């Protein structure tokens, strides 16, 4: 059931897959991440300066876009596992992604799609007196933005799984190779992010918005060509049919036989197909476990089921175990929502902090929108040194052959994220007090020359380290633990958790703004547009407190999880 096949569905006889095929797939992921991060860092600024939207609503709109693009990844995973397979899902949705990026480029290039920019300076933007975008202009921008989100939703759950499919499960060093694959995979993600935070920002400053967004579309177009060139080398897994249907069948059958007894005289045994072949295409058989015993009744074979049972009344043990695995996996990615929430807050809050600080590095002045590149650089450094420095160190501490188990890496990432946001609160308190003491309280768009923005590197580097341990460990965990025929859905769990983190950031910001601010009394909220009268430090410490609670929940679930 897990035999790799070629693009025509025939078993593979010749040598295919391996690292060569994987590197073609890395190129597609690098361009997708470049576009994703390029939009996340630039679209807020584009909406504020070009479309003349308030900064808060611009940030919330982009957070919603990021959330939808990740949370809807379960759709791409479902389509891949059920009908198209991972290759064709990537091929279709990467084309949709390119269409969306082209539409965004047109929006930034053609004056008809943006409001007039005459007589609109920085003061006018702050006062909201610039010409507002027409409703149809915003509708067009949102349509092409969400077409891009749809493309990302189809690609994200499939790329890592499709890349991991290129390696032979029967080889002796499979687990070690898979461990290296996910590290290299996230390295390609990081390179895409670094390019987005540097080259794309530079293009925007020197050549304008049209060429900046156009460069993202060009990169995606080139990556599509590279991906299709590698087609003869790829290994494929047959789609196993609708996972939702199989899950529904188990739930209906378990409910239908809820009153049946394992000790009944009608009980024949737990149902499974004879021989080695599984009833599910693209899946091997899964042994019975004692978890969620109530679901076992879906596989409870009674005499009345006959020789040709109704799949809505009787399911195989493998089908029941698939549902059990999906349920057991849920708590782990759920605990990573907090990391995504922190990352989302950093994308906007840290940029606002950087606007008030000195961003000169010697004679070189870095643009504020380049600041998020530093987590990427720390990730790049960690991944480059992982096998030479970190893995041997962790191996001595844990005794694990790969340095640390997948769940240990996830937990380490969550712990470091708490340190990152705790430091962010400490520095923000110092920065705010410095601004008030030196007369910058109401000059929040003026950089303070004697306070360097590079103090932000501590929180940036810590969150970068947290991200690499947590997300790489999570992706590897979900791929190895998910059922054979549901690996794209399993990978989608990580993307959904990321999307929920974006939504949670928007909800938290709205709650904090409404609870802590009172415009009628002239009392600014913690998230005041004037960062020097707001209290970003309180929000950071709130995030640290929530992170501690989340980490305790993770420890509870991780200690009780049994690997397959």
Coordinates of C-alpha atoms in Angstrom, one line a residue:
X1 CA 0.0 0.0 0.0
X2 CA 2.9 2.4 0.5
X3 CA 4.9 1.4 -2.6
X4 CA 6.0 4.6 -4.4
X5 CA 4.7 5.0 -8.0
X6 CA 5.6 7.3 -10.9
X7 CA 3.3 10.1 -12.2
X8 CA 1.2 7.6 -14.1
X9 CA 0.5 5.5 -11.0
X10 CA 2.9 2.6 -12.0
X11 CA 5.3 1.1 -9.4
X12 CA 8.7 2.5 -9.7
X13 CA 11.5 0.2 -10.9
X14 CA 14.3 2.6 -11.7
X15 CA 16.1 4.9 -9.3
X16 CA 14.1 8.0 -8.6
X17 CA 13.6 10.3 -5.6
X18 CA 16.4 11.0 -3.2
X19 CA 18.2 14.3 -2.6
X20 CA 18.3 15.4 -6.2
X21 CA 14.5 15.3 -6.5
X22 CA 14.1 16.9 -3.1
X23 CA 16.2 19.9 -4.2
X24 CA 13.8 20.6 -7.0
X25 CA 11.0 20.7 -4.4
X26 CA 13.1 23.0 -2.1
X27 CA 13.1 25.6 -4.9
X28 CA 9.3 25.8 -5.0
X29 CA 9.1 26.1 -1.2
X30 CA 11.8 28.8 -1.2
X31 CA 9.9 31.0 -3.7
X32 CA 6.6 30.4 -1.9
X33 CA 8.1 31.5 1.4
X34 CA 9.7 34.5 -0.2
X35 CA 6.3 35.6 -1.5
X36 CA 4.6 34.9 1.8
X37 CA 7.1 36.9 3.9
X38 CA 7.4 39.5 1.2
X39 CA 3.7 40.2 1.4
X40 CA 3.6 39.9 5.2
X41 CA 6.2 42.6 5.7
X42 CA 5.4 44.9 2.8
X43 CA 1.6 44.7 2.5
X44 CA 1.0 46.5 5.8
X45 CA 3.2 49.4 4.7
X46 CA 1.6 49.4 1.2
X47 CA -1.9 49.6 2.6
X48 CA -0.9 52.4 4.9
X49 CA 1.2 54.6 2.6
X50 CA -0.4 53.8 -0.8
X51 CA -4.0 52.7 -0.1
X52 CA -4.2 55.2 2.9
X53 CA -5.7 52.7 5.3
X54 CA -5.1 53.2 9.1
X55 CA -2.1 51.3 10.4
X56 CA -4.1 49.2 12.8
X57 CA -6.7 48.1 10.2
X58 CA -3.9 47.4 7.7
X59 CA -2.1 45.2 10.2
X60 CA -5.3 43.4 11.1
X61 CA -6.1 42.9 7.4
X62 CA -2.7 41.3 6.7
X63 CA -2.9 39.2 9.9
X64 CA -6.3 37.9 8.6
X65 CA -4.7 37.2 5.2
X66 CA -1.8 35.3 6.9
X67 CA -4.3 33.4 9.1
X68 CA -6.6 32.4 6.2
X69 CA -3.6 31.3 4.1
X70 CA -2.4 29.0 6.8
X71 CA -5.7 27.8 8.4
X72 CA -7.2 26.8 5.1
X73 CA -4.2 24.6 4.4
X74 CA -6.3 21.7 5.6
X75 CA -8.2 22.1 2.3
X76 CA -5.0 21.5 0.3
X77 CA -4.1 18.6 2.5
X78 CA -7.5 17.0 2.0
X79 CA -7.4 17.4 -1.8
X80 CA -3.9 15.9 -2.0
X81 CA -4.7 12.9 0.2
X82 CA -8.1 12.3 -1.2
X83 CA -8.0 12.9 -4.9
X84 CA -5.1 14.5 -6.7
X85 CA -2.0 13.4 -4.8
X86 CA 0.6 15.8 -3.6
X87 CA 2.3 16.5 -7.0
X88 CA -0.8 17.6 -8.8
X89 CA -2.1 19.6 -5.8
X90 CA 1.2 21.6 -5.7
X91 CA 1.1 22.0 -9.5
X92 CA -2.4 23.5 -9.5
X93 CA -2.1 25.7 -6.5
X94 CA 1.3 27.1 -7.3
X95 CA -0.3 28.3 -10.6
X96 CA -3.1 29.9 -8.6
X97 CA -0.5 31.5 -6.3
X98 CA 1.3 33.0 -9.4
X99 CA -2.0 34.4 -10.7
X100 CA -2.6 36.2 -7.3
X101 CA 0.9 37.6 -7.2
X102 CA 0.4 38.9 -10.8
X103 CA -2.8 40.6 -9.7
X104 CA -1.1 42.3 -6.7
X105 CA 1.7 43.5 -9.0
X106 CA -0.9 45.1 -11.3
X107 CA -2.5 46.8 -8.3
X108 CA 0.8 48.4 -7.4
X109 CA 1.8 49.2 -10.9
X110 CA -1.4 50.8 -12.5
X111 CA -2.6 54.1 -11.0
X112 CA -6.2 53.1 -11.6
X113 CA -6.0 50.6 -8.8
X114 CA -4.8 53.1 -6.1
X115 CA -6.0 56.5 -4.8
X116 CA -4.3 59.7 -5.8
X117 CA -1.0 60.3 -3.9
X118 CA -0.9 64.1 -4.5
X119 CA -0.7 66.3 -1.4
X120 CA -0.4 63.3 0.9
X121 CA 2.6 63.6 3.3
X122 CA 3.3 61.7 6.5
X123 CA 1.3 64.2 8.6
X124 CA -1.7 63.8 6.3
X125 CA -1.4 60.0 6.7
X126 CA -1.4 60.2 10.5
X127 CA -4.4 62.6 10.4
X128 CA -6.3 60.5 7.9
X129 CA -6.8 63.4 5.5
X130 CA -5.3 61.7 2.4
X131 CA -7.7 60.6 -0.3
X132 CA -9.2 57.3 0.7
X133 CA -9.1 54.2 -1.6
X134 CA -12.4 53.7 -3.5
X135 CA -14.4 50.6 -2.3
X136 CA -13.8 48.8 -5.6
X137 CA -10.1 49.4 -5.4
X138 CA -10.0 47.7 -1.9
X139 CA -12.2 44.9 -3.2
X140 CA -9.8 44.2 -6.1
X141 CA -6.8 44.3 -3.7
X142 CA -8.5 41.9 -1.3
X143 CA -9.6 39.5 -4.1
X144 CA -6.1 39.1 -5.5
X145 CA -4.6 38.9 -2.0
X146 CA -7.0 36.0 -1.1
X147 CA -6.3 34.3 -4.4
X148 CA -2.7 34.3 -3.3
X149 CA -3.8 33.0 0.1
X150 CA -5.7 30.1 -1.6
X151 CA -2.6 29.2 -3.6
X152 CA -0.5 29.2 -0.4
X153 CA -3.1 27.0 1.3
X154 CA -2.8 24.4 -1.4
X155 CA 1.0 24.3 -1.5
X156 CA 2.0 24.5 2.2
X157 CA 0.7 21.2 3.5
X158 CA 2.0 19.2 0.5
X159 CA 5.5 20.5 -0.1
X160 CA 7.2 19.1 3.0
X161 CA 5.3 15.8 2.7
X162 CA 6.1 15.5 -1.0
X163 CA 9.7 16.1 -0.3
X164 CA 9.9 13.5 2.4
X165 CA 8.1 11.0 0.1
X166 CA 11.3 11.0 -2.1
X167 CA 13.2 8.9 0.4
X168 CA 12.9 5.1 0.8
X169 CA 11.3 4.1 4.1
X170 CA 13.0 0.7 3.9
X171 CA 16.5 2.0 4.0
X172 CA 18.5 1.6 7.2
X173 CA 19.3 5.3 7.6
X174 CA 15.8 6.5 6.7
X175 CA 15.2 8.3 10.0
X176 CA 18.5 10.0 10.0
X177 CA 17.9 11.1 6.3
X178 CA 14.4 12.3 7.2
X179 CA 15.8 14.3 10.1
X180 CA 18.3 16.0 7.8
X181 CA 15.6 16.6 5.1
X182 CA 13.4 18.6 7.4
X183 CA 16.3 20.7 8.5
X184 CA 17.3 21.4 4.9
X185 CA 13.6 22.0 4.1
X186 CA 13.3 24.7 6.8
X187 CA 16.6 26.1 5.6
X188 CA 15.0 26.7 2.2
X189 CA 12.1 28.4 4.1
X190 CA 14.6 30.6 5.9
X191 CA 16.5 31.6 2.7
X192 CA 13.2 32.7 1.1
X193 CA 12.4 34.8 4.2
X194 CA 15.9 36.4 4.2
X195 CA 15.5 37.4 0.6
X196 CA 12.1 38.8 1.3
X197 CA 13.3 40.9 4.2
X198 CA 16.3 42.3 2.3
X199 CA 16.3 42.2 -1.5
X200 CA 12.6 42.7 -1.8
X201 CA 12.6 45.6 0.7
X202 CA 15.6 47.1 -1.2
X203 CA 13.8 46.8 -4.6
X204 CA 10.8 48.5 -3.1
X205 CA 12.8 51.4 -1.7
X206 CA 14.8 51.9 -4.9
X207 CA 12.4 51.0 -7.6
X208 CA 8.9 51.2 -6.2
X209 CA 6.1 48.9 -5.2
X210 CA 5.3 47.5 -8.7
X211 CA 8.8 46.0 -9.1
X212 CA 8.9 44.8 -5.5
X213 CA 5.7 42.7 -5.9
X214 CA 6.7 41.9 -9.5
X215 CA 9.9 40.3 -8.2
X216 CA 7.9 38.0 -6.1
X217 CA 5.8 36.9 -9.1
X218 CA 8.9 36.4 -11.2
X219 CA 10.5 34.2 -8.5
X220 CA 7.3 32.2 -8.2
X221 CA 7.2 31.7 -12.0
X222 CA 10.8 30.6 -12.1
X223 CA 10.2 28.1 -9.2
X224 CA 7.2 26.7 -11.0
X225 CA 9.4 26.0 -14.1
X226 CA 12.1 24.3 -11.9
X227 CA 9.4 22.2 -10.1
X228 CA 8.0 20.9 -13.4
X229 CA 11.5 20.2 -14.8
X230 CA 12.0 17.8 -11.9
X231 CA 8.9 15.8 -12.7
X232 CA 10.6 12.7 -14.1
X233 CA 12.6 12.3 -10.9
X234 CA 9.7 12.4 -8.4
X235 CA 8.3 9.5 -6.4
X236 CA 4.6 9.7 -5.7
X237 CA 2.1 8.1 -3.3
X238 CA -1.3 7.1 -4.4
X239 CA -4.1 9.2 -3.0
X240 CA -6.1 7.1 -0.5
X241 CA -9.6 8.5 -1.1
X242 CA -11.4 11.0 1.0
X243 CA -10.0 11.0 4.6
X244 CA -13.1 12.9 5.7
X245 CA -15.3 10.1 4.4
X246 CA -13.2 7.5 6.2
X247 CA -13.3 9.5 9.5
X248 CA -17.1 9.9 9.1
X249 CA -17.6 6.2 8.5
X250 CA -15.7 5.4 11.7
X251 CA -17.8 7.8 13.8
X252 CA -21.1 6.7 12.3
X253 CA -20.2 3.0 12.6
X254 CA -19.1 3.5 16.3
X255 CA -22.3 5.4 17.0
X256 CA -24.4 2.7 15.3
X257 CA -22.8 -0.1 17.4
X258 CA -22.5 2.0 20.6
X259 CA -24.6 -0.5 22.6
X260 CA -22.9 -3.7 21.2
X261 CA -20.8 -5.6 23.6
X262 CA -17.4 -7.2 23.0
X263 CA -18.6 -10.2 25.1
X264 CA -21.8 -10.7 23.1
X265 CA -22.4 -14.0 21.5
X266 CA -22.8 -12.1 18.2
X267 CA -19.2 -10.8 18.4
X268 CA -17.0 -12.4 15.7
X269 CA -13.8 -10.3 16.2
X270 CA -12.2 -6.9 15.1
X271 CA -12.5 -6.6 11.3
X272 CA -9.5 -6.4 9.1
X273 CA -8.7 -7.5 5.6
X274 CA -6.7 -10.8 5.4
X275 CA -3.1 -10.8 4.1
X276 CA -0.7 -7.8 3.8
X277 CA -2.8 -5.5 1.7
X278 CA -4.6 -2.7 3.4
X279 CA -8.2 -1.7 2.5
X280 CA -6.9 1.9 2.1
X281 CA -5.0 2.8 -1.0
X282 CA -1.6 4.3 -0.3
X283 CA -1.5 3.0 3.3
X284 CA 0.0 0.0 5.1
X285 CA -1.9 -1.8 7.8
X286 CA -1.9 -0.2 11.3
X287 CA -1.9 -2.4 14.4
X288 CA -4.7 -2.1 16.9
X289 CA -4.1 0.0 20.0
X290 CA -6.1 0.4 23.3
X291 CA -6.6 4.2 22.9
X292 CA -10.1 5.6 22.4
X293 CA -11.7 2.2 23.0
X294 CA -15.1 3.6 22.2
X295 CA -14.0 3.9 18.5
X296 CA -13.1 0.2 18.4
X297 CA -16.8 -0.5 18.1
X298 CA -16.6 0.7 14.5
X299 CA -14.5 -2.4 13.8
X300 CA -16.6 -4.7 15.9
X301 CA -17.7 -7.5 13.6
X302 CA -21.0 -9.1 14.4
X303 CA -22.6 -12.1 12.6
X304 CA -25.2 -9.8 11.2
X305 CA -22.6 -7.9 9.2
X306 CA -22.2 -10.8 6.8
X307 CA -19.4 -11.3 4.3
X308 CA -19.8 -8.0 2.4
X309 CA -20.2 -5.4 5.2
X310 CA -21.5 -1.9 4.7
X311 CA -18.6 0.5 5.2
X312 CA -20.9 2.8 7.2
X313 CA -21.6 0.0 9.6
X314 CA -18.3 -1.8 9.8
X315 CA -14.7 -0.4 9.3
X316 CA -11.3 -2.0 9.3
X317 CA -9.0 -1.8 12.3
X318 CA -6.6 0.3 10.1
X319 CA -9.4 2.8 9.4
X320 CA -10.3 3.1 13.0
X321 CA -6.6 3.5 14.0
X322 CA -6.3 6.4 11.5
X323 CA -8.9 8.3 13.3
X324 CA -7.3 7.5 16.7
X325 CA -4.0 8.9 15.4
X326 CA -5.5 12.1 14.1
X327 CA -7.1 12.6 17.5
X328 CA -3.9 11.9 19.4
X329 CA -1.9 14.3 17.3
X330 CA -4.2 17.4 17.9
X331 CA -2.9 18.6 21.3
X332 CA 0.8 18.9 20.1
X333 CA 0.2 21.4 17.2
X334 CA -2.4 23.1 19.3
X335 CA 0.3 24.0 21.8
X336 CA 2.3 25.7 19.0
X337 CA -0.5 28.2 18.3
X338 CA 1.2 30.4 21.0
X339 CA 4.5 30.5 19.1
X340 CA 2.6 31.6 16.0
X341 CA 0.8 34.3 18.0
X342 CA 4.1 35.7 19.3
X343 CA 5.7 35.6 15.8
X344 CA 2.7 37.5 14.4
X345 CA 2.9 40.2 17.1
X346 CA 6.6 40.6 16.4
X347 CA 5.9 41.3 12.7
X348 CA 4.0 44.5 13.6
X349 CA 5.0 45.5 17.2
X350 CA 8.8 45.1 16.7
X351 CA 8.6 47.2 13.4
X352 CA 6.9 50.0 15.4
X353 CA 9.6 49.8 18.0
X354 CA 12.3 50.0 15.4
X355 CA 10.8 53.2 13.9
X356 CA 11.7 55.0 17.2
X357 CA 15.3 53.6 17.3
X358 CA 18.6 54.3 15.6
X359 CA 19.0 51.7 12.8
X360 CA 22.4 52.7 11.6
X361 CA 25.1 50.0 11.5
X362 CA 28.2 52.1 11.1
X363 CA 27.5 54.3 8.1
X364 CA 24.9 51.9 6.8
X365 CA 21.3 52.6 7.6
X366 CA 19.1 49.6 7.5
X367 CA 15.4 50.1 6.6
X368 CA 13.0 49.3 9.4
X369 CA 11.2 46.7 7.3
X370 CA 14.5 44.8 7.1
X371 CA 14.6 44.2 10.9
X372 CA 12.7 40.9 10.7
X373 CA 15.6 39.4 8.7
X374 CA 17.5 38.8 11.9
X375 CA 15.4 35.9 13.1
X376 CA 16.0 34.4 9.7
X377 CA 19.7 34.8 10.1
X378 CA 19.7 33.2 13.5
X379 CA 17.7 30.3 12.0
X380 CA 20.2 29.9 9.2
X381 CA 23.0 29.8 11.7
X382 CA 21.3 27.2 13.9
X383 CA 20.5 25.0 11.0
X384 CA 24.1 25.3 9.6
X385 CA 25.6 24.4 13.0
X386 CA 23.0 21.9 14.1
X387 CA 24.8 18.6 13.2
X388 CA 28.3 19.8 14.1
X389 CA 27.5 21.6 17.4
X390 CA 23.9 21.2 18.8
X391 CA 23.2 17.5 17.9
X392 CA 26.4 16.2 19.7
X393 CA 25.7 18.5 22.7
X394 CA 22.0 17.3 23.0
X395 CA 23.1 13.7 22.4
X396 CA 25.3 13.9 25.6
X397 CA 22.4 15.4 27.6
X398 CA 19.5 13.2 26.3
X399 CA 21.1 10.1 25.0
X400 CA 18.9 10.3 21.9
X401 CA 20.7 9.2 18.7
X402 CA 19.5 12.3 16.9
X403 CA 20.3 14.7 19.8
X404 CA 16.7 15.3 20.8
X405 CA 13.4 13.7 20.1
X406 CA 10.9 15.6 18.0
X407 CA 8.7 16.5 21.0
X408 CA 11.8 17.6 23.0
X409 CA 12.7 20.0 20.2
X410 CA 9.1 21.4 20.1
X411 CA 9.2 21.9 23.9
X412 CA 12.6 23.6 23.7
X413 CA 11.3 26.0 21.1
X414 CA 8.3 26.9 23.2
X415 CA 10.5 27.5 26.2
X416 CA 12.9 29.8 24.3
X417 CA 9.9 31.7 22.9
X418 CA 8.9 32.6 26.5
X419 CA 12.5 34.0 27.1
X420 CA 12.2 36.0 23.9
X421 CA 9.0 37.7 24.7
X422 CA 10.0 38.2 28.3
X423 CA 13.2 40.1 27.1
X424 CA 11.0 42.0 24.7
X425 CA 8.9 43.3 27.6
X426 CA 12.0 44.3 29.6
X427 CA 13.6 46.2 26.7
X428 CA 10.3 47.9 25.7
X429 CA 9.9 49.2 29.2
X430 CA 13.4 50.7 29.1
X431 CA 12.8 52.1 25.5
X432 CA 9.5 53.8 26.6
X433 CA 11.0 55.4 29.7
X434 CA 14.0 56.6 27.7
X435 CA 11.7 58.2 25.1
X436 CA 9.7 60.0 27.8
X437 CA 12.8 61.2 29.8
X438 CA 14.4 62.6 26.6
X439 CA 11.4 64.5 25.2
X440 CA 10.3 62.0 22.5
X441 CA 6.9 61.1 24.1
X442 CA 4.9 62.6 21.3
X443 CA 7.6 62.3 18.5
X444 CA 7.0 58.6 18.0
X445 CA 8.0 58.6 14.3
X446 CA 11.3 60.2 15.1
X447 CA 14.3 57.9 15.7
X448 CA 16.2 58.4 19.0
X449 CA 19.8 58.7 17.8
X450 CA 21.4 57.5 21.1
X451 CA 19.3 54.3 21.4
X452 CA 20.2 51.5 19.0
X453 CA 17.6 49.3 17.3
X454 CA 20.1 46.4 17.6
X455 CA 18.9 45.8 21.2
X456 CA 16.0 44.2 19.3
X457 CA 18.3 41.6 18.0
X458 CA 18.2 39.7 21.3
X459 CA 14.4 39.1 21.0
X460 CA 14.7 38.5 17.3
X461 CA 17.5 35.9 17.6
X462 CA 15.7 34.1 20.5
X463 CA 12.5 33.8 18.6
X464 CA 14.4 32.6 15.5
X465 CA 16.0 29.8 17.6
X466 CA 12.6 29.0 19.1
X467 CA 11.1 28.8 15.7
X468 CA 13.7 26.4 14.2
X469 CA 13.5 24.0 17.1
X470 CA 9.7 24.1 17.4
X471 CA 8.6 24.1 13.8
X472 CA 11.2 21.7 12.4
X473 CA 10.5 19.2 15.2
X474 CA 6.8 19.6 14.6
X475 CA 6.9 19.0 10.9
X476 CA 9.0 15.9 11.3
X477 CA 6.8 14.7 14.1
X478 CA 3.6 15.1 12.1
X479 CA 5.0 13.4 9.0
X480 CA 6.3 10.4 10.9
X481 CA 3.2 10.0 13.2
X482 CA 0.4 10.7 10.7
X483 CA -1.3 7.8 8.9
X484 CA 0.3 6.9 5.6
X485 CA -2.6 8.0 3.5
X486 CA -3.1 11.2 5.5
X487 CA 0.3 12.8 5.7
X488 CA -0.7 15.9 3.9
X489 CA -3.5 16.4 6.3
X490 CA -1.0 15.7 9.1
X491 CA 1.3 18.4 7.8
X492 CA -1.7 20.7 7.5
X493 CA -2.0 20.6 11.3
X494 CA 1.1 22.7 11.6
X495 CA -0.1 25.3 9.1
X496 CA -3.6 25.4 10.7
X497 CA -1.9 26.0 14.1
X498 CA 0.1 28.9 12.4
X499 CA -3.1 30.3 11.0
X500 CA -5.0 30.1 14.3
X501 CA -2.0 32.0 15.9
X502 CA -2.5 34.8 13.4
X503 CA -6.3 35.0 14.1
X504 CA -5.5 34.8 17.9
X505 CA -3.1 37.8 17.5
X506 CA -5.9 39.9 15.9
X507 CA -8.4 38.9 18.5
X508 CA -6.0 39.6 21.4
X509 CA -5.1 43.0 19.9
X510 CA -8.8 43.9 19.6
X511 CA -9.5 42.8 23.2
X512 CA -6.5 44.6 24.6
X513 CA -7.4 47.8 22.7
X514 CA -11.0 47.8 23.9
X515 CA -10.2 46.8 27.5
X516 CA -7.2 49.0 28.2
X517 CA -8.1 52.2 26.2
X518 CA -10.8 54.9 26.6
X519 CA -10.8 57.5 23.9
X520 CA -13.6 59.5 25.5
X521 CA -11.4 60.1 28.6
X522 CA -8.2 60.5 26.5
X523 CA -6.7 57.3 28.0
X524 CA -4.6 55.5 25.3
X525 CA -4.7 51.7 25.1
X526 CA -1.7 49.5 25.4
X527 CA -1.6 49.4 21.6
X528 CA -1.9 53.1 21.0
X529 CA -0.6 54.3 17.6
X530 CA 1.8 56.4 19.5
X531 CA 4.0 53.7 20.9
X532 CA 5.5 56.1 23.5
X533 CA 2.1 56.6 25.2
X534 CA 1.1 53.0 24.8
X535 CA 2.2 50.0 26.9
X536 CA 3.7 47.4 24.5
X537 CA 5.7 46.1 27.5
X538 CA 2.5 45.1 29.3
X539 CA 1.4 43.2 26.2
X540 CA 4.7 41.4 25.9
X541 CA 4.5 40.3 29.6
X542 CA 1.0 39.1 29.0
X543 CA 2.3 37.0 26.1
X544 CA 5.0 35.6 28.4
X545 CA 2.4 34.6 31.0
X546 CA 0.2 32.9 28.4
X547 CA 3.4 31.2 27.1
X548 CA 4.1 29.7 30.5
X549 CA 0.6 28.3 30.8
X550 CA 0.8 27.0 27.2
X551 CA 4.2 25.3 28.0
X552 CA 2.8 23.6 31.0
X553 CA -0.1 22.2 28.9
X554 CA 2.5 21.0 26.3
X555 CA 4.4 19.1 29.0
X556 CA 1.2 17.5 30.1
X557 CA 0.3 16.2 26.6
X558 CA 3.9 15.4 25.5
X559 CA 4.6 13.2 28.6
X560 CA 1.5 11.1 27.8
X561 CA 2.1 10.8 24.1
X562 CA 3.2 7.4 22.8
X563 CA 5.1 7.3 19.5
X564 CA 3.9 5.0 16.8

